[in-house]
CSV table of N, CA and C in Angstrom, one decimal:
chain,number,residue,atom,x,y,z
A,1,MET,N,1.6,-125.2,-68.8
A,1,MET,CA,0.9,-125.5,-67.6
A,1,MET,C,1.7,-124.9,-66.4
A,2,SER,N,0.9,-124.4,-65.5
A,2,SER,CA,1.6,-123.8,-64.3
A,2,SER,C,2.2,-124.9,-63.5
A,3,ASP,N,3.3,-124.5,-62.7
A,3,ASP,CA,4.0,-125.4,-61.9
A,3,ASP,C,3.2,-126.0,-60.7
A,4,ASN,N,2.1,-125.3,-60.3
A,4,ASN,CA,1.3,-125.8,-59.2
A,4,ASN,C,0.1,-126.6,-59.6
A,5,LEU,N,0.0,-127.0,-60.9
A,5,LEU,CA,-1.1,-127.8,-61.4
A,5,LEU,C,-0.7,-129.2,-61.7
A,6,VAL,N,-1.6,-130.1,-61.5
A,6,VAL,CA,-1.4,-131.5,-61.7
A,6,VAL,C,-2.5,-132.0,-62.7
A,7,THR,N,-2.1,-132.8,-63.6
A,7,THR,CA,-3.1,-133.5,-64.5
A,7,THR,C,-3.5,-134.8,-63.9
A,8,ILE,N,-4.8,-135.1,-63.8
A,8,ILE,CA,-5.3,-136.4,-63.3
A,8,ILE,C,-6.1,-137.0,-64.4
A,9,MET,N,-5.9,-138.2,-64.7
A,9,MET,CA,-6.6,-139.0,-65.7
A,9,MET,C,-7.6,-139.9,-65.0
A,10,VAL,N,-8.8,-139.9,-65.3
A,10,VAL,CA,-9.8,-140.8,-64.6
A,10,VAL,C,-10.5,-141.6,-65.7
A,11,GLU,N,-10.4,-142.9,-65.6
A,11,GLU,CA,-11.1,-143.7,-66.6
A,11,GLU,C,-12.5,-144.1,-66.0
A,12,VAL,N,-13.5,-143.9,-66.8
A,12,VAL,CA,-14.9,-144.2,-66.4
A,12,VAL,C,-15.6,-145.1,-67.5
A,13,ASP,N,-16.3,-146.1,-67.0
A,13,ASP,CA,-17.1,-146.9,-67.9
A,13,ASP,C,-18.0,-146.1,-68.7
A,14,SER,N,-18.3,-146.3,-70.0
A,14,SER,CA,-19.1,-145.5,-70.8
A,14,SER,C,-20.5,-145.4,-70.3
A,15,ASP,N,-21.1,-146.5,-69.7
A,15,ASP,CA,-22.4,-146.5,-69.2
A,15,ASP,C,-22.5,-145.6,-68.0
A,16,LEU,N,-21.5,-145.7,-67.1
A,16,LEU,CA,-21.5,-144.9,-65.9
A,16,LEU,C,-21.4,-143.4,-66.3
A,17,LEU,N,-20.5,-143.1,-67.3
A,17,LEU,CA,-20.4,-141.7,-67.8
A,17,LEU,C,-21.7,-141.2,-68.3
A,18,THR,N,-22.4,-142.0,-69.0
A,18,THR,CA,-23.7,-141.5,-69.5
A,18,THR,C,-24.7,-141.2,-68.4
A,19,GLU,N,-24.7,-142.0,-67.3
A,19,GLU,CA,-25.5,-141.8,-66.2
A,19,GLU,C,-25.1,-140.5,-65.4
A,20,VAL,N,-23.8,-140.4,-65.3
A,20,VAL,CA,-23.3,-139.2,-64.6
A,20,VAL,C,-23.6,-137.9,-65.4
A,21,GLU,N,-23.5,-137.9,-66.7
A,21,GLU,CA,-23.9,-136.8,-67.5
A,21,GLU,C,-25.3,-136.4,-67.3
A,22,LYS,N,-26.2,-137.4,-67.2
A,22,LYS,CA,-27.7,-137.2,-67.0
A,22,LYS,C,-27.9,-136.5,-65.7
A,23,VAL,N,-27.2,-137.0,-64.7
A,23,VAL,CA,-27.4,-136.4,-63.3
A,23,VAL,C,-26.9,-134.9,-63.3
A,24,LEU,N,-25.8,-134.7,-63.9
A,24,LEU,CA,-25.1,-133.4,-63.8
A,24,LEU,C,-25.7,-132.3,-64.8
A,25,LYS,N,-26.4,-132.8,-65.9
A,25,LYS,CA,-26.9,-131.9,-66.9
A,25,LYS,C,-27.8,-130.8,-66.3
A,26,PRO,N,-28.8,-131.1,-65.4
A,26,PRO,CA,-29.6,-130.0,-64.9
A,26,PRO,C,-28.9,-129.0,-64.1
A,27,TYR,N,-27.7,-129.3,-63.6
A,27,TYR,CA,-26.9,-128.3,-62.9
A,27,TYR,C,-25.9,-127.6,-63.8
A,28,GLY,N,-25.9,-127.9,-65.1
A,28,GLY,CA,-25.0,-127.2,-66.0
A,28,GLY,C,-23.6,-127.6,-65.8
A,29,LEU,N,-23.3,-128.8,-65.3
A,29,LEU,CA,-22.0,-129.3,-65.0
A,29,LEU,C,-21.6,-130.4,-66.0
A,30,THR,N,-20.3,-130.4,-66.3
A,30,THR,CA,-19.7,-131.6,-67.0
A,30,THR,C,-19.1,-132.5,-66.0
A,31,PRO,N,-18.9,-133.7,-66.3
A,31,PRO,CA,-18.2,-134.6,-65.3
A,31,PRO,C,-16.8,-134.0,-64.9
A,32,GLU,N,-16.1,-133.5,-65.8
A,32,GLU,CA,-14.8,-132.9,-65.5
A,32,GLU,C,-14.9,-131.7,-64.5
A,33,GLN,N,-15.9,-130.9,-64.7
A,33,GLN,CA,-16.1,-129.7,-63.8
A,33,GLN,C,-16.6,-130.2,-62.4
A,34,ALA,N,-17.4,-131.3,-62.4
A,34,ALA,CA,-17.8,-131.8,-61.1
A,34,ALA,C,-16.6,-132.4,-60.3
A,35,VAL,N,-15.7,-133.0,-61.0
A,35,VAL,CA,-14.5,-133.5,-60.3
A,35,VAL,C,-13.7,-132.4,-59.8
A,36,VAL,N,-13.4,-131.4,-60.6
A,36,VAL,CA,-12.7,-130.2,-60.2
A,36,VAL,C,-13.3,-129.6,-59.0
A,37,ASP,N,-14.6,-129.4,-59.0
A,37,ASP,CA,-15.3,-128.7,-57.9
A,37,ASP,C,-15.2,-129.6,-56.7
A,38,PHE,N,-15.3,-130.9,-56.8
A,38,PHE,CA,-15.2,-131.8,-55.7
A,38,PHE,C,-13.8,-131.8,-55.0
A,39,LEU,N,-12.8,-131.8,-55.9
A,39,LEU,CA,-11.4,-131.7,-55.4
A,39,LEU,C,-11.2,-130.4,-54.7
A,40,ASN,N,-11.7,-129.3,-55.2
A,40,ASN,CA,-11.6,-128.0,-54.6
A,40,ASN,C,-12.3,-128.0,-53.2
A,41,PHE,N,-13.5,-128.6,-53.1
A,41,PHE,CA,-14.2,-128.8,-51.9
A,41,PHE,C,-13.4,-129.5,-50.8
A,42,CYS,N,-12.7,-130.5,-51.3
A,42,CYS,CA,-11.9,-131.3,-50.4
A,42,CYS,C,-10.6,-130.6,-49.8
A,43,VAL,N,-10.1,-129.7,-50.6
A,43,VAL,CA,-8.8,-129.1,-50.2
A,43,VAL,C,-9.0,-127.6,-49.6
A,44,ASN,N,-10.2,-127.1,-49.8
A,44,ASN,CA,-10.4,-125.7,-49.4
A,44,ASN,C,-10.4,-125.7,-47.8
A,45,PRO,N,-9.6,-124.9,-47.2
A,45,PRO,CA,-9.6,-124.9,-45.7
A,45,PRO,C,-10.9,-124.7,-45.0
A,46,ALA,N,-11.8,-123.9,-45.7
A,46,ALA,CA,-13.1,-123.7,-45.1
A,46,ALA,C,-14.1,-124.9,-45.2
A,47,THR,N,-13.8,-125.8,-46.1
A,47,THR,CA,-14.7,-126.9,-46.3
A,47,THR,C,-14.1,-128.3,-46.1
A,48,ARG,N,-12.8,-128.4,-45.9
A,48,ARG,CA,-12.1,-129.7,-45.9
A,48,ARG,C,-12.5,-130.6,-44.8
A,49,ASP,N,-12.9,-130.0,-43.6
A,49,ASP,CA,-13.3,-130.9,-42.5
A,49,ASP,C,-14.7,-131.5,-42.8
A,50,LYS,N,-15.6,-130.7,-43.5
A,50,LYS,CA,-16.9,-131.3,-43.9
A,50,LYS,C,-16.6,-132.3,-45.0
A,51,ALA,N,-15.7,-132.1,-45.9
A,51,ALA,CA,-15.4,-133.1,-47.0
A,51,ALA,C,-14.9,-134.4,-46.4
A,52,ALA,N,-14.0,-134.2,-45.4
A,52,ALA,CA,-13.4,-135.4,-44.8
A,52,ALA,C,-14.5,-136.2,-44.1
A,53,SER,N,-15.4,-135.5,-43.4
A,53,SER,CA,-16.5,-136.2,-42.7
A,53,SER,C,-17.4,-136.9,-43.7
A,54,LEU,N,-17.7,-136.3,-44.8
A,54,LEU,CA,-18.6,-136.9,-45.8
A,54,LEU,C,-17.9,-138.1,-46.4
A,55,LEU,N,-16.6,-138.0,-46.7
A,55,LEU,CA,-15.9,-139.1,-47.3
A,55,LEU,C,-15.9,-140.3,-46.4
A,56,LEU,N,-15.7,-140.1,-45.1
A,56,LEU,CA,-15.8,-141.2,-44.1
A,56,LEU,C,-17.2,-141.8,-44.1
A,57,GLN,N,-18.2,-140.9,-44.1
A,57,GLN,CA,-19.6,-141.4,-44.0
A,57,GLN,C,-19.9,-142.3,-45.3
A,58,TRP,N,-19.5,-141.8,-46.4
A,58,TRP,CA,-19.7,-142.5,-47.7
A,58,TRP,C,-19.0,-143.9,-47.7
A,59,LYS,N,-17.8,-143.9,-47.1
A,59,LYS,CA,-17.0,-145.1,-47.0
A,59,LYS,C,-17.7,-146.1,-46.2
A,60,ASN,N,-18.2,-145.7,-45.0
A,60,ASN,CA,-18.9,-146.5,-44.1
A,60,ASN,C,-20.2,-147.1,-44.7
A,61,GLU,N,-20.9,-146.2,-45.4
A,61,GLU,CA,-22.1,-146.6,-46.1
A,61,GLU,C,-21.8,-147.7,-47.2
A,62,GLN,N,-20.7,-147.6,-47.9
A,62,GLN,CA,-20.3,-148.6,-48.8
A,62,GLN,C,-20.0,-149.9,-48.2
A,63,LYS,N,-19.3,-149.9,-47.0
A,63,LYS,CA,-19.0,-151.1,-46.3
A,63,LYS,C,-20.3,-151.8,-45.8
A,64,GLU,N,-21.3,-151.0,-45.4
A,64,GLU,CA,-22.5,-151.6,-44.9
A,64,GLU,C,-23.3,-152.3,-46.1
A,65,LYS,N,-23.1,-151.8,-47.3
A,65,LYS,CA,-23.8,-152.4,-48.5
A,65,LYS,C,-23.2,-153.7,-48.9
A,66,MET,N,-21.9,-154.0,-48.5
A,66,MET,CA,-21.2,-155.2,-48.9
A,66,MET,C,-21.5,-156.3,-48.0
C-alpha cells in the first residue's frame, strides 16, 4: 500500500446495504466506489466548498427531522 493511502472500515447493517446496492446499481456503482467518490468530492479543491455546504445542509435537515 502506498504511504499516502488510508484504509477505512465502515460497518453497515445488512438491510441498509441491500437498499444502498439497489439505489446504486442503475449508476453502475458499488457501495465501496460510492464512498470513495464521495470522499474525493469532499477533498477535491474544486468541489470541497460545495461538499461542505451540502454536509451542513444535510446535518440541518437531520436535526429538523428529530
